[in-house]
PDB file of C-alpha atoms in Angstrom:
ATOM      1  CA  MET A   1      -5.856  -5.651   9.538  1.00 56.00           C
ATOM      2  CA  ALA A   2      -2.575  -5.481  11.113  1.00 58.00           C
ATOM      3  CA  HIS A   3      -3.881  -2.819  13.566  1.00 61.00           C
ATOM      4  CA  ALA A   4      -6.574  -5.220  14.618  1.00 66.00           C
ATOM      5  CA  LEU A   5      -4.100  -8.043  15.336  1.00 60.00           C
ATOM      6  CA  LEU A   6      -2.012  -5.935  17.657  1.00 56.00           C
ATOM      7  CA  THR A   7      -5.114  -4.691  19.719  1.00 68.00           C
ATOM      8  CA  PHE A   8      -5.953  -8.314  19.603  1.00 67.00           C
ATOM      9  CA  LEU A   9      -2.402  -9.270  21.164  1.00 60.00           C
ATOM     10  CA  LEU A  10      -2.171  -6.543  23.874  1.00 59.00           C
ATOM     11  CA  SER A  11      -5.619  -7.353  24.985  1.00 66.00           C
ATOM     12  CA  ARG A  12      -4.817 -11.183  25.179  1.00 67.00           C
ATOM     13  CA  PHE A  13      -1.822  -9.969  26.871  1.00 61.00           C
ATOM     14  CA  ARG A  14      -3.398  -8.218  29.753  1.00 67.00           C
ATOM     15  CA  GLN A  15      -5.929 -10.760  30.312  1.00 68.00           C
ATOM     16  CA  ARG A  16      -3.129 -13.655  30.497  1.00 64.00           C
ATOM     17  CA  ASN A  17      -0.638 -11.377  32.680  1.00 60.00           C
ATOM     18  CA  HIS A  18      -2.067 -12.668  35.943  1.00 55.00           C
ATOM     19  CA  GLU A  19      -2.012 -15.802  35.064  1.00 59.00           C
ATOM     20  CA  ILE A  20       1.505 -16.031  33.848  1.00 53.00           C
ATOM     21  CA  GLN A  21       2.779 -14.181  37.029  1.00 57.00           C
ATOM     22  CA  ALA A  22       0.794 -17.086  39.232  1.00 56.00           C
ATOM     23  CA  ARG A  23       2.149 -19.607  37.237  1.00 56.00           C
ATOM     24  CA  GLY A  24       5.515 -18.387  36.294  1.00 56.00           C
ATOM     25  CA  SER A  25       5.311 -19.952  33.256  1.00 59.00           C
ATOM     26  CA  LEU A  26       6.341 -17.181  30.448  1.00 55.00           C
ATOM     27  CA  VAL A  27       7.578 -20.196  28.136  1.00 54.00           C
ATOM     28  CA  LYS A  28       4.090 -21.427  28.175  1.00 59.00           C
ATOM     29  CA  PHE A  29       2.464 -18.002  27.558  1.00 58.00           C
ATOM     30  CA  LEU A  30       4.787 -17.479  24.854  1.00 56.00           C
ATOM     31  CA  SER A  31       4.196 -20.222  22.798  1.00 57.00           C
ATOM     32  CA  LYS A  32       0.448 -20.351  23.038  1.00 61.00           C
ATOM     33  CA  LEU A  33      -0.004 -16.729  22.184  1.00 59.00           C
ATOM     34  CA  PHE A  34       3.142 -15.399  19.700  1.00 60.00           C
ATOM     35  CA  VAL A  35       3.835 -18.561  17.625  1.00 56.00           C
ATOM     36  CA  PRO A  36       0.089 -18.287  16.530  1.00 62.00           C
ATOM     37  CA  ALA A  37       0.542 -14.336  16.146  1.00 60.00           C
ATOM     38  CA  ILE A  38       3.303 -14.504  14.285  1.00 59.00           C
ATOM     39  CA  ALA A  39       2.170 -17.427  12.235  1.00 55.00           C
ATOM     40  CA  ALA A  40      -1.089 -15.460  11.346  1.00 58.00           C
ATOM     41  CA  LEU A  41       1.268 -12.206  10.359  1.00 54.00           C
ATOM     42  CA  VAL A  42       3.300 -14.754   8.104  1.00 50.00           C
ATOM     43  CA  MET A  43       0.214 -15.608   6.490  1.00 52.00           C
ATOM     44  CA  LEU A  44      -1.060 -12.000   6.528  1.00 51.00           C
ATOM     45  CA  GLY A  45       1.850 -10.912   4.579  1.00 50.00           C
ATOM     46  CA  PHE A  46       1.112 -13.987   1.889  1.00 48.00           C
ATOM     47  CA  ALA A  47      -0.166 -11.274  -0.399  1.00 48.00           C
ATOM     48  CA  PRO A  48       0.251 -11.783  -4.376  1.00 49.00           C
ATOM     49  CA  ALA A  49       1.879  -9.605  -6.310  1.00 50.00           C
ATOM     50  CA  ASN A  50       1.159  -8.881 -10.093  1.00 48.00           C
ATOM     51  CA  ALA A  51       3.640 -10.244 -12.707  1.00 57.00           C
ATOM     52  CA  ALA A  52       2.239  -7.238 -15.337  1.00 83.00           C
ATOM     53  CA  PRO A  53       2.164  -3.428 -15.684  1.00 91.00           C
ATOM     54  CA  ILE A  54      -0.961  -2.425 -13.436  1.00 90.00           C
ATOM     55  CA  THR A  55      -3.258   0.919 -14.144  1.00 93.00           C
ATOM     56  CA  TYR A  56      -4.774   2.517 -11.753  1.00 92.00           C
ATOM     57  CA  ASP A  57      -7.781   5.115 -12.420  1.00 93.00           C
ATOM     58  CA  PHE A  58      -8.896   8.038 -10.088  1.00 90.00           C
ATOM     59  CA  ASN A  59     -11.299  11.116 -10.228  1.00 90.00           C
ATOM     60  CA  LEU A  60     -10.067  14.502  -9.047  1.00 88.00           C
ATOM     61  CA  THR A  61     -12.540  15.704  -6.682  1.00 89.00           C
ATOM     62  CA  PRO A  62     -12.926  19.227  -6.504  1.00 89.00           C
ATOM     63  CA  ILE A  63     -13.593  21.491  -3.604  1.00 90.00           C
ATOM     64  CA  TYR A  64     -13.748  24.542  -5.706  1.00 87.00           C
ATOM     65  CA  GLY A  65     -13.678  24.490  -9.808  1.00 86.00           C
ATOM     66  CA  PRO A  66     -14.131  21.760 -12.573  1.00 88.00           C
ATOM     67  CA  SER A  67     -13.767  18.110 -11.603  1.00 90.00           C
ATOM     68  CA  GLY A  68     -11.428  15.696 -13.811  1.00 90.00           C
ATOM     69  CA  ASN A  69     -10.022  12.245 -13.815  1.00 93.00           C
ATOM     70  CA  GLY A  70      -6.676  10.548 -14.711  1.00 91.00           C
ATOM     71  CA  SER A  71      -4.751   7.141 -14.500  1.00 93.00           C
ATOM     72  CA  PHE A  72      -1.031   5.912 -13.743  1.00 92.00           C
ATOM     73  CA  THR A  73       0.098   2.765 -14.666  1.00 93.00           C
ATOM     74  CA  VAL A  74       3.161   1.241 -12.783  1.00 92.00           C
ATOM     75  CA  ASP A  75       5.543  -1.772 -13.502  1.00 89.00           C
ATOM     76  CA  GLY A  76       4.355  -3.705 -10.734  1.00 78.00           C
ATOM     77  CA  PRO A  77       4.545  -5.637  -8.378  1.00 80.00           C
ATOM     78  CA  VAL A  78       3.013  -3.459  -5.715  1.00 82.00           C
ATOM     79  CA  THR A  79       4.016  -4.813  -2.561  1.00 81.00           C
ATOM     80  CA  TRP A  80       2.122  -4.563   0.941  1.00 76.00           C
ATOM     81  CA  LEU A  81       4.966  -3.050   2.870  1.00 80.00           C
ATOM     82  CA  GLY A  82       5.541  -0.003   0.181  1.00 82.00           C
ATOM     83  CA  ASP A  83       6.838   0.451  -3.353  1.00 88.00           C
ATOM     84  CA  HIS A  84       8.117   3.843  -5.336  1.00 89.00           C
ATOM     85  CA  PHE A  85       7.525   4.341  -8.947  1.00 92.00           C
ATOM     86  CA  SER A  86       9.143   6.943 -10.692  1.00 90.00           C
ATOM     87  CA  ALA A  87       9.328   8.310 -14.667  1.00 90.00           C
ATOM     88  CA  ALA A  88      13.068   8.832 -13.809  1.00 88.00           C
ATOM     89  CA  ASP A  89      13.637   5.311 -12.935  1.00 89.00           C
ATOM     90  CA  GLY A  90      11.097   3.935 -15.756  1.00 88.00           C
ATOM     91  CA  ASP A  91       8.771   2.189 -13.638  1.00 91.00           C
ATOM     92  CA  LEU A  92       6.020   4.572 -13.986  1.00 92.00           C
ATOM     93  CA  LEU A  93       5.103   3.650 -17.304  1.00 94.00           C
ATOM     94  CA  ALA A  94       2.153   6.544 -17.742  1.00 93.00           C
ATOM     95  CA  LEU A  95       0.490   9.410 -15.382  1.00 91.00           C
ATOM     96  CA  GLU A  96      -2.395  11.378 -17.098  1.00 91.00           C
ATOM     97  CA  PHE A  97      -4.726  13.732 -15.854  1.00 87.00           C
ATOM     98  CA  ASN A  98      -7.808  15.021 -17.600  1.00 89.00           C
ATOM     99  CA  ILE A  99      -9.371  18.340 -16.129  1.00 86.00           C
ATOM    100  CA  ASP A 100     -11.416  21.312 -17.706  1.00 83.00           C
ATOM    101  CA  GLY A 101     -10.889  19.990 -21.373  1.00 86.00           C
ATOM    102  CA  ARG A 102      -6.949  19.574 -20.781  1.00 85.00           C
ATOM    103  CA  THR A 103      -5.044  16.626 -21.002  1.00 87.00           C
ATOM    104  CA  PHE A 104      -1.681  16.486 -18.661  1.00 85.00           C
ATOM    105  CA  ASP A 105       0.568  13.300 -18.886  1.00 89.00           C
ATOM    106  CA  LEU A 106       4.238  12.370 -18.802  1.00 89.00           C
ATOM    107  CA  SER A 107       5.332  13.899 -21.856  1.00 87.00           C
ATOM    108  CA  ASN A 108       4.390  17.466 -20.656  1.00 83.00           C
ATOM    109  CA  ALA A 109       5.442  16.813 -17.096  1.00 83.00           C
ATOM    110  CA  ALA A 110       8.082  19.166 -15.396  1.00 80.00           C
ATOM    111  CA  ALA A 111      11.299  17.862 -14.611  1.00 79.00           C
ATOM    112  CA  PHE A 112      10.937  18.764 -10.803  1.00 80.00           C
ATOM    113  CA  PRO A 113       9.280  17.214  -8.778  1.00 79.00           C
ATOM    114  CA  ASP A 114       9.906  13.981 -10.983  1.00 86.00           C
ATOM    115  CA  PRO A 115       6.736  12.431 -11.415  1.00 88.00           C
ATOM    116  CA  THR A 116       6.329   9.528  -8.831  1.00 88.00           C
ATOM    117  CA  VAL A 117       3.792   7.476  -6.971  1.00 89.00           C
ATOM    118  CA  ASP A 118       4.058   5.553  -3.736  1.00 88.00           C
ATOM    119  CA  PHE A 119       2.260   2.933  -2.201  1.00 86.00           C
ATOM    120  CA  LEU A 120       2.190   1.817   1.450  1.00 85.00           C
ATOM    121  CA  PHE A 121       0.085  -1.179   2.904  1.00 84.00           C
ATOM    122  CA  GLY A 122      -1.399  -1.595  -0.735  1.00 79.00           C
ATOM    123  CA  GLY A 123      -2.960   1.788  -1.324  1.00 83.00           C
ATOM    124  CA  THR A 124      -1.463   4.998  -3.059  1.00 83.00           C
ATOM    125  CA  ILE A 125      -0.140   7.304  -0.379  1.00 84.00           C
ATOM    126  CA  ASN A 126       1.482  10.037  -2.846  1.00 84.00           C
ATOM    127  CA  ILE A 127       1.407  11.055  -6.220  1.00 86.00           C
ATOM    128  CA  ALA A 128       3.852  13.911  -7.361  1.00 84.00           C
ATOM    129  CA  TYR A 129       3.505  15.734 -10.737  1.00 83.00           C
ATOM    130  CA  ALA A 130       4.003  19.294 -11.813  1.00 81.00           C
ATOM    131  CA  SER A 131       3.510  20.734 -15.194  1.00 79.00           C
ATOM    132  CA  GLY A 132       3.088  24.411 -15.724  1.00 71.00           C
ATOM    133  CA  ASP A 133      -0.346  24.682 -14.559  1.00 64.00           C
ATOM    134  CA  PHE A 134      -1.198  21.791 -12.844  1.00 62.00           C
ATOM    135  CA  PHE A 135       0.264  20.395  -9.527  1.00 61.00           C
ATOM    136  CA  LEU A 136      -0.279  17.561  -7.325  1.00 55.00           C
ATOM    137  CA  ASN A 137       0.563  17.101  -3.765  1.00 47.00           C
ATOM    138  CA  PHE A 138       0.651  15.137  -0.754  1.00 39.00           C
ATOM    139  CA  GLY A 139      -1.717  16.781   2.110  1.00 40.00           C
ATOM    140  CA  SER A 140      -2.621  15.906   5.717  1.00 35.00           C
ATOM    141  CA  LEU A 141      -6.078  15.439   4.505  1.00 42.00           C
ATOM    142  CA  GLY A 142      -5.437  12.848   1.561  1.00 63.00           C
ATOM    143  CA  LEU A 143      -3.794  13.364  -1.866  1.00 78.00           C
ATOM    144  CA  GLY A 144      -4.783  16.622  -3.259  1.00 81.00           C
ATOM    145  CA  TYR A 145      -4.337  18.593  -6.297  1.00 80.00           C
ATOM    146  CA  THR A 146      -4.548  22.372  -7.506  1.00 80.00           C
ATOM    147  CA  TYR A 147      -5.260  23.352 -11.053  1.00 80.00           C
ATOM    148  CA  ASN A 148      -4.396  27.003 -12.226  1.00 78.00           C
ATOM    149  CA  ASN A 149      -4.774  27.866 -15.651  1.00 74.00           C
ATOM    150  CA  VAL A 150      -4.207  31.716 -15.589  1.00 67.00           C
ATOM    151  CA  PHE A 151      -4.835  32.273 -19.024  1.00 68.00           C
ATOM    152  CA  GLY A 152      -8.313  30.574 -19.137  1.00 66.00           C
ATOM    153  CA  GLN A 153      -9.073  31.768 -16.093  1.00 73.00           C
ATOM    154  CA  THR A 154     -10.049  28.776 -14.738  1.00 78.00           C
ATOM    155  CA  TYR A 155      -9.215  27.507 -11.057  1.00 79.00           C
ATOM    156  CA  SER A 156      -9.763  23.957  -9.239  1.00 83.00           C
ATOM    157  CA  GLY A 157      -8.556  22.426  -6.440  1.00 84.00           C
ATOM    158  CA  GLY A 158      -9.272  19.223  -4.282  1.00 86.00           C
ATOM    159  CA  PHE A 159      -8.393  15.558  -3.563  1.00 85.00           C
ATOM    160  CA  ILE A 160      -7.723  12.522  -5.717  1.00 84.00           C
ATOM    161  CA  THR A 161     -10.411   9.899  -4.866  1.00 86.00           C
ATOM    162  CA  ASP A 162     -11.564   6.430  -6.044  1.00 86.00           C
ATOM    163  CA  ILE A 163      -8.009   5.123  -6.524  1.00 86.00           C
ATOM    164  CA  ARG A 164      -8.896   1.553  -8.201  1.00 88.00           C
ATOM    165  CA  VAL A 165      -7.386  -0.659 -10.452  1.00 90.00           C
ATOM    166  CA  ALA A 166      -8.558  -0.139 -13.840  1.00 84.00           C
ATOM    167  CA  ASP A 167      -9.681  -3.090 -15.287  1.00 69.00           C
ATOM    168  CA  SER A 168     -10.827  -5.430 -12.612  1.00 53.00           C
ATOM    169  CA  SER A 169     -12.732  -7.922 -15.035  1.00 49.00           C
ATOM    170  CA  ASN A 170      -9.239  -8.959 -16.061  1.00 47.00           C
ATOM    171  CA  PRO A 171      -6.894  -9.065 -13.295  1.00 47.00           C
ATOM    172  CA  THR A 172      -3.425 -10.558 -14.136  1.00 46.00           C
ATOM    173  CA  ASN A 173      -2.264 -13.510 -12.712  1.00 44.00           C
ATOM    174  CA  PRO A 174      -1.367 -13.712  -8.960  1.00 47.00           C
ATOM    175  CA  VAL A 175       2.544 -14.518  -8.638  1.00 47.00           C
ATOM    176  CA  PRO A 176       3.484 -15.186  -4.865  1.00 48.00           C
ATOM    177  CA  GLU A 177       6.482 -13.188  -3.856  1.00 49.00           C
ATOM    178  CA  PRO A 178       9.722 -14.763  -3.262  1.00 51.00           C
ATOM    179  CA  LEU A 179      10.243 -13.026   0.150  1.00 54.00           C
ATOM    180  CA  THR A 180       6.574 -13.841   1.264  1.00 55.00           C
ATOM    181  CA  LEU A 181       7.416 -17.532   0.528  1.00 57.00           C
ATOM    182  CA  ALA A 182      10.794 -17.568   2.424  1.00 61.00           C
ATOM    183  CA  LEU A 183       8.918 -15.839   5.438  1.00 61.00           C
ATOM    184  CA  LEU A 184       5.893 -18.634   5.273  1.00 63.00           C
ATOM    185  CA  GLY A 185       8.823 -21.132   4.963  1.00 66.00           C
ATOM    186  CA  ALA A 186      10.519 -20.131   7.913  1.00 68.00           C
ATOM    187  CA  GLY A 187       7.217 -19.726  10.020  1.00 69.00           C
ATOM    188  CA  LEU A 188       6.196 -23.390   9.405  1.00 66.00           C
ATOM    189  CA  ALA A 189       9.743 -24.345  10.197  1.00 71.00           C
ATOM    190  CA  GLY A 190       9.562 -22.476  13.507  1.00 72.00           C
ATOM    191  CA  MET A 191       6.216 -24.109  14.206  1.00 69.00           C
ATOM    192  CA  GLY A 192       7.765 -27.660  13.814  1.00 71.00           C
ATOM    193  CA  ALA A 193      10.642 -27.264  15.929  1.00 71.00           C
ATOM    194  CA  MET A 194       8.458 -25.657  18.530  1.00 70.00           C
ATOM    195  CA  ARG A 195       6.309 -28.704  18.504  1.00 71.00           C
ATOM    196  CA  GLY A 196       9.237 -31.060  18.127  1.00 71.00           C
ATOM    197  CA  ARG A 197      10.617 -29.553  21.525  1.00 71.00           C
ATOM    198  CA  ARG A 198       6.983 -29.470  23.187  1.00 69.00           C
ATOM    199  CA  LYS A 199       6.966 -33.621  22.499  1.00 68.00           C
ATOM    200  CA  ALA A 200      10.854 -34.222  23.748  1.00 70.00           C
ATOM    201  CA  ALA A 201      10.252 -31.972  26.974  1.00 68.00           C
ATOM    202  CA  ALA A 202       7.116 -34.117  27.730  1.00 65.00           C
TER     203      ALA A 202
END
């Protein structure tokens, strides 16, 4: 959505560039184009945060070998700009994988890498976990995993897909974030100040 907004702003800038040069009125152009754009970005950032831990479910979709599933719970909120949750910090509350009849969780996780989950723009971009024969990593094609049970002679590898909030029928109550409210207030105050200047100039 932010990319579409920036594309629109760039095309609008190109259309109005000749008008600006002809009129020589850069202030008018900026007030007509960028003030609404800034207000739109402020409103876009007005995303609610969850006030309670959030559990996500996902699937292990193999390229080879058996499939599986899993879940993780973070001590929210998950913000739009990005968050890092780790077992060492205590804000990654649970992380569990089920594959080939075996279950892996935080109790049998290796100390390195520290089990973590990272978010950016509201989506999961990285899950780090290792436990003997189960490894997760972030690859260029998405979140990937490999499973190698040498003793059981089972091998699997693929992608983590369908990451979603576990219980969407009972969502937690949204709570506006303080920074978002401050940005909204600053944007509205700026719009009011611009309107006052226009009236005074007229």
